[in-house]
Short mmCIF file of C-alpha atoms in Angstrom, two decimals:
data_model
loop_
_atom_site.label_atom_id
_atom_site.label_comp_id
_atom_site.label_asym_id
_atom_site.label_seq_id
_atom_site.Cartn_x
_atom_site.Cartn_y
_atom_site.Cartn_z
CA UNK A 18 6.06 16.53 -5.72
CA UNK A 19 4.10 14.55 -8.59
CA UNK A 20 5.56 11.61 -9.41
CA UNK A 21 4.47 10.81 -13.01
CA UNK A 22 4.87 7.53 -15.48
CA UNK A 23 7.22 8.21 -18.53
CA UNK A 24 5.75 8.58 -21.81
CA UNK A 25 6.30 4.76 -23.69
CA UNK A 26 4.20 1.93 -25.24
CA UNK A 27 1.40 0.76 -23.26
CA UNK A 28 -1.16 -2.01 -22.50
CA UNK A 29 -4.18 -1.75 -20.77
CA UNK A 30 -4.22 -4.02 -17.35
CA UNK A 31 -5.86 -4.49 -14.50
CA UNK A 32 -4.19 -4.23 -11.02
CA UNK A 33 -3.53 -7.98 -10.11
CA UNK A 34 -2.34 -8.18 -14.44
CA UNK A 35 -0.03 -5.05 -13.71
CA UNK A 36 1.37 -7.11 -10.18
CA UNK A 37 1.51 -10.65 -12.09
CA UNK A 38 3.79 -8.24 -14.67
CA UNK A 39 5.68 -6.86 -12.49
CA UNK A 40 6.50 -10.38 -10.63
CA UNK A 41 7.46 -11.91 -14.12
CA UNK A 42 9.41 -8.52 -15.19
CA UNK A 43 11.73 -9.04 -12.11
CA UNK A 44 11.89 -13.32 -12.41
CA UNK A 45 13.44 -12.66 -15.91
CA UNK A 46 15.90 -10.17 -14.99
CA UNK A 47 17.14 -11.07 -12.10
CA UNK A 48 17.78 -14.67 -10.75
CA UNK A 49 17.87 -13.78 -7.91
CA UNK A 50 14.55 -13.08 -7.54
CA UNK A 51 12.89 -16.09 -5.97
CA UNK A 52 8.95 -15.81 -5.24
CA UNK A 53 7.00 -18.07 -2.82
CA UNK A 54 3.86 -18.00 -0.19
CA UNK A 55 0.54 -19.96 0.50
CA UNK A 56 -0.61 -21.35 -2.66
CA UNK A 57 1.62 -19.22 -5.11
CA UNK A 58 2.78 -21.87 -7.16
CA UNK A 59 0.55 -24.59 -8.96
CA UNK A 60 -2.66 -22.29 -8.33
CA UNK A 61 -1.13 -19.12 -9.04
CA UNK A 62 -2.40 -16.85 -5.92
CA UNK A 63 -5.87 -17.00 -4.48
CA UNK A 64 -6.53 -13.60 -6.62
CA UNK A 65 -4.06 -15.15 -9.54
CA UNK A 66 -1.37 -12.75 -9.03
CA UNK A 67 1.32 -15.20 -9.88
CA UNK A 68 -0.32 -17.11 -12.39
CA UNK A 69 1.69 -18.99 -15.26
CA UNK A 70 4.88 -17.79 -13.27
CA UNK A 71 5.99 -21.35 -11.71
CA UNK A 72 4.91 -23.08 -15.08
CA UNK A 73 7.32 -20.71 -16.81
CA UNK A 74 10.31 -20.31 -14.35
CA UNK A 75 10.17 -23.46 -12.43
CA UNK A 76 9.91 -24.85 -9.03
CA UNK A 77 12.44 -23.50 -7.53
CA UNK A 78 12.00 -19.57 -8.38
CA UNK A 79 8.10 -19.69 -7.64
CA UNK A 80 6.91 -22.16 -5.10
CA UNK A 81 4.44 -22.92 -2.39
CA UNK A 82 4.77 -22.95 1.59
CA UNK A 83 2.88 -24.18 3.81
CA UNK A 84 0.55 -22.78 5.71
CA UNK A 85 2.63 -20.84 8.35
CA UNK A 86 3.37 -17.50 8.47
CA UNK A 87 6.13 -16.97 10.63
CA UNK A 88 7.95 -19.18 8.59
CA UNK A 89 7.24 -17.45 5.60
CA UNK A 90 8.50 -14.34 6.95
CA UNK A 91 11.35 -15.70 8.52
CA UNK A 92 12.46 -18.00 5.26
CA UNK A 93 12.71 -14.39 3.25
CA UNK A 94 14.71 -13.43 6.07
CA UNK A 95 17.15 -16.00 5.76
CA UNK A 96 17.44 -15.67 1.85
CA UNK A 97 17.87 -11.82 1.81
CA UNK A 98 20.70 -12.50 3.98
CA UNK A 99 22.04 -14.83 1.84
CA UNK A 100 22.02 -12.99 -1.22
CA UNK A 101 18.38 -13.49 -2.94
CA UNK A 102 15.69 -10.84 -3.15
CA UNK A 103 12.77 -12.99 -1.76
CA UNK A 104 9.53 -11.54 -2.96
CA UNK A 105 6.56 -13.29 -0.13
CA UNK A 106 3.04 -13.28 -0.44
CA UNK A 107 0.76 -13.51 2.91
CA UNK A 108 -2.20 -14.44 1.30
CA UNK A 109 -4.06 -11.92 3.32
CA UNK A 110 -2.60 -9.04 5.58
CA UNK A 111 -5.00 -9.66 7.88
CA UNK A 112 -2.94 -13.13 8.46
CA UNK A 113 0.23 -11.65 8.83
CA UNK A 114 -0.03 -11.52 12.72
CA UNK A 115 1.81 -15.03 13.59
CA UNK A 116 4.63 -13.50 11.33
CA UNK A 117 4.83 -10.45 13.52
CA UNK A 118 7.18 -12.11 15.79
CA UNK A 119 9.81 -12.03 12.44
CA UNK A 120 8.55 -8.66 11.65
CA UNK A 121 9.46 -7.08 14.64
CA UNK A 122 12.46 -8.59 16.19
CA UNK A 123 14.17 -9.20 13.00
CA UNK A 124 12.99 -8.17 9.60
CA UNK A 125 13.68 -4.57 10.06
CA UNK A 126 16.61 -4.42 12.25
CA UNK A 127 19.56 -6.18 10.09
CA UNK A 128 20.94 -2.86 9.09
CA UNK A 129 20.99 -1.16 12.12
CA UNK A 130 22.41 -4.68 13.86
CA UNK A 131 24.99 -5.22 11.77
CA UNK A 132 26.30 -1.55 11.35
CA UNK A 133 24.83 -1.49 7.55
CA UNK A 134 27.22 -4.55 7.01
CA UNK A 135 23.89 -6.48 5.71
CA UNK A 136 20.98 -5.42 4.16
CA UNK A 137 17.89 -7.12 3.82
CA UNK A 138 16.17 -6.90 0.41
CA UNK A 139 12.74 -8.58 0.96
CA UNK A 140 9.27 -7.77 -0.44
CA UNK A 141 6.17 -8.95 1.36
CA UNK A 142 3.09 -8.98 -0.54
CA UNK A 143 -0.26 -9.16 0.85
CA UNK A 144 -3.77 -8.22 -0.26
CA UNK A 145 -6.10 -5.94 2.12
CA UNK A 146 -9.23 -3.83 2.71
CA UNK A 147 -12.82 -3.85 2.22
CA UNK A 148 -15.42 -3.42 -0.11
CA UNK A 149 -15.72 -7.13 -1.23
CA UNK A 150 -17.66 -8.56 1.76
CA UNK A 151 -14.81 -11.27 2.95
CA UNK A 152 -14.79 -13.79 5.98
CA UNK A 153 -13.02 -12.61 8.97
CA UNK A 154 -9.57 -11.51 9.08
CA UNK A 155 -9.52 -10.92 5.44
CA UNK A 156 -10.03 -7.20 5.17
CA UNK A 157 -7.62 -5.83 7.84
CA UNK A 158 -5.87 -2.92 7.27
CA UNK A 159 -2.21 -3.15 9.63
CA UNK A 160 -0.34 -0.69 8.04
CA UNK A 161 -0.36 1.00 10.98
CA UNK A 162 1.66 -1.36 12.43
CA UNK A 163 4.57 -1.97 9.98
CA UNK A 164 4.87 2.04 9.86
CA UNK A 165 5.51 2.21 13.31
CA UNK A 166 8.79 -0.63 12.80
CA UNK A 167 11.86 0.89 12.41
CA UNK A 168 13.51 -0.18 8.99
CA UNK A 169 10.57 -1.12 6.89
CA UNK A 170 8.90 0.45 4.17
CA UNK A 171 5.16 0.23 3.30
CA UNK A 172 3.98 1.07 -0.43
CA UNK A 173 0.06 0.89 -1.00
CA UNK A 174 -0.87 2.10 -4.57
CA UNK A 175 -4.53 2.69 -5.88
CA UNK A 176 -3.94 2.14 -9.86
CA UNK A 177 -2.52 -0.47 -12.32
CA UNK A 178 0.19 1.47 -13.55
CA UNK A 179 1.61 2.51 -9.60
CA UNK A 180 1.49 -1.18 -9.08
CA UNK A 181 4.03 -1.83 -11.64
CA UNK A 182 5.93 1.02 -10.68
CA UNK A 183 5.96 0.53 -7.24
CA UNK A 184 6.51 -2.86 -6.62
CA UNK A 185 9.45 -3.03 -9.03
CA UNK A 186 11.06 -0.03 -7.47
CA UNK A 187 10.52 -2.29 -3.66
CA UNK A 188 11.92 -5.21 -5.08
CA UNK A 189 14.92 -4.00 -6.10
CA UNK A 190 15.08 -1.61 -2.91
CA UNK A 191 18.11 -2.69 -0.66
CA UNK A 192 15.55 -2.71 2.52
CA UNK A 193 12.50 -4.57 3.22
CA UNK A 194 9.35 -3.50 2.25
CA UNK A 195 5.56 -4.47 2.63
CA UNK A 196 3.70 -3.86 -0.34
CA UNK A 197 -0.26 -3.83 0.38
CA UNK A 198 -2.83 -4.27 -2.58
CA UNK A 199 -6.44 -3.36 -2.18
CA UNK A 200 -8.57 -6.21 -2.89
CA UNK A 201 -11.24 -4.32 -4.18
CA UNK A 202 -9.26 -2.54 -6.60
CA UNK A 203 -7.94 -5.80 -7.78
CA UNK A 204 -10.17 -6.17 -11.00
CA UNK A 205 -12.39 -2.69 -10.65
CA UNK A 206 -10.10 -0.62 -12.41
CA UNK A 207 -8.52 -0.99 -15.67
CA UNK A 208 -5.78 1.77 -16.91
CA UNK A 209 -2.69 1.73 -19.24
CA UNK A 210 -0.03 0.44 -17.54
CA UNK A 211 3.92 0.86 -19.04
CA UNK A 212 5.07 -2.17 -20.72
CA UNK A 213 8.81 -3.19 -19.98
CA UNK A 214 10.74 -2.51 -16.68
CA UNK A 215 9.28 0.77 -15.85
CA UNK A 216 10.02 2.07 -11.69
CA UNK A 217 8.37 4.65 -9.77
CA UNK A 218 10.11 6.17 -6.75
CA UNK A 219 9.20 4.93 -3.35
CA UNK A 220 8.34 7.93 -1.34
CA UNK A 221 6.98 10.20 -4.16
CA UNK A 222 3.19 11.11 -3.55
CA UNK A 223 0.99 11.81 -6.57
CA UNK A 224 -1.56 15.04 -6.69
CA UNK A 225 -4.67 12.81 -8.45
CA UNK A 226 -7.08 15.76 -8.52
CA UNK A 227 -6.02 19.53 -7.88
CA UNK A 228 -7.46 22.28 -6.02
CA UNK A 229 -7.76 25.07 -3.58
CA UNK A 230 -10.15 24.67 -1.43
CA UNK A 231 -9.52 21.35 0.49
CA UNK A 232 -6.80 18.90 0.83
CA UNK A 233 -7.77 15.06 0.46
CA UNK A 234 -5.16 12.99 2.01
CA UNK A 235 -5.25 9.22 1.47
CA UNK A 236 -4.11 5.79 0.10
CA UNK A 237 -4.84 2.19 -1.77
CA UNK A 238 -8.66 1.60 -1.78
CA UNK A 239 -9.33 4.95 -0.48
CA UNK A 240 -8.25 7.12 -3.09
CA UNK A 241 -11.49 6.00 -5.55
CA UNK A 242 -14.07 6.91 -2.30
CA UNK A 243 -12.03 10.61 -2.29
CA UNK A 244 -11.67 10.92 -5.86
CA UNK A 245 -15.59 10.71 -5.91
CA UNK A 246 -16.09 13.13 -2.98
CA UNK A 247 -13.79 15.77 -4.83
CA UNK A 248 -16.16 14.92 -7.93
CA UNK A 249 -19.29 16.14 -5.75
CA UNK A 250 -17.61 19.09 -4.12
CA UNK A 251 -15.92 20.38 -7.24
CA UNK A 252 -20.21 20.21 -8.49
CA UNK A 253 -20.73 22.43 -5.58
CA UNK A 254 -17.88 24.89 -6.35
CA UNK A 255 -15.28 23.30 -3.95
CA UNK A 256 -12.01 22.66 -5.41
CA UNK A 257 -10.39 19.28 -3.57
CA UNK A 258 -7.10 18.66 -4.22
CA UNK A 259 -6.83 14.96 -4.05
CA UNK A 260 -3.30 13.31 -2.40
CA UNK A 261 -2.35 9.21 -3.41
CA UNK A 262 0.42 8.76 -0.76
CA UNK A 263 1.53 5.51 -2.56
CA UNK A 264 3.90 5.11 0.29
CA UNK A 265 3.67 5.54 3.89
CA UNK A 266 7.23 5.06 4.78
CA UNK A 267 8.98 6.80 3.61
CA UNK A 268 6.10 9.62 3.75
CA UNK A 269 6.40 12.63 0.87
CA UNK A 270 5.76 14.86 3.64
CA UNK A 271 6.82 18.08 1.13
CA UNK A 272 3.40 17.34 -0.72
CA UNK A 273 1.41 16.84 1.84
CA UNK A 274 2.41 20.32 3.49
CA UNK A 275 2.38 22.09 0.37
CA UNK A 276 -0.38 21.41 -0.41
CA UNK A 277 -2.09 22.34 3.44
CA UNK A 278 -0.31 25.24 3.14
CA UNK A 279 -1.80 26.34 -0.24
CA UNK A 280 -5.62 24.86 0.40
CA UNK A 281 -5.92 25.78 4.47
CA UNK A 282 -7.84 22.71 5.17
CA UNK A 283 -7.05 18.77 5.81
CA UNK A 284 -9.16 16.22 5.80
CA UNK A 285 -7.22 12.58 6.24
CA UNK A 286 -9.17 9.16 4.81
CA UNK A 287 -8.38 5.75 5.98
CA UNK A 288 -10.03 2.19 6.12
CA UNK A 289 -8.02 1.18 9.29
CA UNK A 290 -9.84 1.69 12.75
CA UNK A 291 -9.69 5.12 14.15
CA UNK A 292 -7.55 4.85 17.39
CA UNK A 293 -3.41 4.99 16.03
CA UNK A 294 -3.70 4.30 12.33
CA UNK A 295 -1.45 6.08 9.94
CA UNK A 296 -4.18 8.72 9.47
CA UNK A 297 -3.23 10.04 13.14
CA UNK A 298 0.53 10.17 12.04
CA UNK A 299 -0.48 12.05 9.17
CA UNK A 300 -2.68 14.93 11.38
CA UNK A 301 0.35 15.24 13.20
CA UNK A 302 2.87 16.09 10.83
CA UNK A 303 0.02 18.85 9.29
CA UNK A 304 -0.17 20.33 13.02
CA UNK A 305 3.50 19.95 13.75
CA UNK A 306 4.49 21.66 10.70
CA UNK A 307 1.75 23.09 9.01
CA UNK A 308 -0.90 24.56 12.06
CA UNK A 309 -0.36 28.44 11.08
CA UNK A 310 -1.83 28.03 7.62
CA UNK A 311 -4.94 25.80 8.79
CA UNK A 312 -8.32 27.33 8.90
CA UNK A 313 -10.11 24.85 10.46
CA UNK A 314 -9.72 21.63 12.34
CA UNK A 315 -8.41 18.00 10.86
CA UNK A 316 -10.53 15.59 10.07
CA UNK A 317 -10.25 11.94 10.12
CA UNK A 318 -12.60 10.21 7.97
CA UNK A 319 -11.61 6.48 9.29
CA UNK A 320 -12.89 3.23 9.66
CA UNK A 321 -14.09 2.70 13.45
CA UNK A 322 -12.24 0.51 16.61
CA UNK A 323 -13.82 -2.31 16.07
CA UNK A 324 -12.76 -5.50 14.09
CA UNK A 325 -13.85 -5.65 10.22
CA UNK A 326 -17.39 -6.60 9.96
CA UNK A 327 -17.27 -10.00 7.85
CA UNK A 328 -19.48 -10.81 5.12
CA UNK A 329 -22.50 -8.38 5.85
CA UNK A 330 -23.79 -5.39 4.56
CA UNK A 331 -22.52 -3.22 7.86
CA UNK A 332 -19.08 -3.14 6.01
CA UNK A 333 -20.96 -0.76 4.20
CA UNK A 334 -21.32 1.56 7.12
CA UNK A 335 -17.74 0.29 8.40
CA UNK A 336 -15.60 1.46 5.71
CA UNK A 337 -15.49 5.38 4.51
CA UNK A 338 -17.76 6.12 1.19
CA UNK A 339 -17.75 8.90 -0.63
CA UNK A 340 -20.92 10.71 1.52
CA UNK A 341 -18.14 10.55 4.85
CA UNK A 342 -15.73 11.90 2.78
CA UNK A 343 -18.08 14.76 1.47
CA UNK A 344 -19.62 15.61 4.91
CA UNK A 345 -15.97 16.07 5.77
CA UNK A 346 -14.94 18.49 3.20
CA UNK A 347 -18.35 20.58 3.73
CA UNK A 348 -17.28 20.52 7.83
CA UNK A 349 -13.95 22.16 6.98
CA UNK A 350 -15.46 24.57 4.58
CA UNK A 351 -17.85 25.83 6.81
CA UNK A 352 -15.59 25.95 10.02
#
């Protein structure tokens, strides 16, 4: 299914304006909504995302932690429990891993310990991904990870406008949910984004670009690097249909199949290394469900099992571009 914005007044933004929206959309409307993280308040984010929010809604609604991630994590914990809808921000995902601790034994587990007596509505925001040539540790990609943890939802989106959408729709979802932001998609990309409390359904996949030739499945900083690749096979007579997840749990599975069943061929683009990231998970719904109507093999077009390069130019070669997506889509055709 194609999840679509409504038709109403817009204003062009950038992703982190769309977020910073978003966050002071849901402070106004709801006081319960209490934001907080490593340098959130007084400095407004280390990309800015919550800029002007403390100076407008005080202390107490947007405010700084200290540098401690478990804590973080297992604050939010503490305050969805009691009531609030605690929106975190790890300043990077690839920082999250002291929190995991939180993650995993608690965070997505209240509903199934206490018999759906308690919910947990949390948000945990973190940037991620390459392209930007960061320091170690800043360009992980651990979705992965949180997929595989019962009781959590993960919501990447690759535009402005989903950003909104999205992260308004997880804050107000009863459950906890990470929302991951591509860092290079940050300030690259400027679109018309909805003005006023505007939601888009978690779980809903958007067809970017259609076709019948090829499938393009992917997600957050990917989706630009496929979008491209689609532009230089459709050149070359090769119609890619191009798939934004926007969330990989809960996964629009109907799309994804309908559209293998329709185009024959799958090719599956990540950023996270190869060996069990969420591009695997995706392969194996297609061949559970889907294996009569392939004509040829899936492909994973991945980053590779080795830790983000930092700084250098062998990110370059590290994360997919548009050539690994394309050699992809020509390997399927000519299976």
């Amino acid at each position: 299914m194609t999840a679509t914005a409504p038709k109403t007044d817009t204003k062009t933004m950038t992703m982190i304006a769309a977020i910073n929206n978003a966050l002071d959309l849901a402070l106004e409307q709801d006081d319960t909504v209490h934001i907080f993280g490593e340098d959130v308040g007084v400095m407004g984010g280390v990309f800015r995302a919550t800029d002007g929010l403390q100076a407008k809604y005080g202390i107490d609604r947007v405010f700084d932690t200290p540098l401690a991630e478990a804590a973080i994590v297992g604050m939010g914990i503490g305050m969805g429990l009691a009531g609030l809808k605690p929106v975190a921000e790890i300043q990077f995902a690839g920082f999250l891993y002291p929190a995991l601790d939180q993650v995993l034994s608690h965070l997505g587990r209240y509903r199934h310990r206490t018999r759906s007596r308690y919910h947990l509505p949390m948000v945990v925001r973190a940037p991620y991904g390459g392209g930007v040539h960061t320091p170690e540790q800043h360009a992980d990609s651990p979705e992965a990870i949180l997929a595989h943890t019962p009781g959590i939802k993960v919501v990447i989106p690759s535009t402005p406008a989903d950003a909104k959408g999205l992260l308004l729709s997880a804050i107000h979802d009863p459950d906890p949910v990470f929302f991951f932001e591509a860092i290079k998609l940050y300030r690259s990309v400027k679109e018309d984004v909805p003005v006023g409390d505007y939601r888009i359904p978690l779980g809903k996949a958007r067809i970017v670009t259609e076709g019948d030739d090829v499938t393009v499945i992917c997600y957050g900083g990917m989706v630009e690097v496929a979008q491209k690749a689609a532009a230089a096979a459709q050149s070359a007579g090769i119609g890619v249909e191009v798939i934004d997840l926007r969330t990989l749990v809960p996964l629009d599975t109907d799309t994804i199949l309908a559209s293998v069943q329709k185009t024959g061929r799958a090719v599956v683009v990540t950023e996270a290394p190869r060996t069990g990231g969420f591009h695997s998970e995706i392969s194996a719904v297609i061949a559970e469900e889907a294996i009569e109507f392939l004509r040829a093999p899936i492909i994973r077009v991945t980053g590779f099992d080795a830790p983000y390069p930092p700084f250098t130019a062998i990110e370059d070669v590290y994360r997919p571009n548009a050539v690994r997506v394309a050699r992809a889509i020509k390997s399927v055709m000519g299976y």
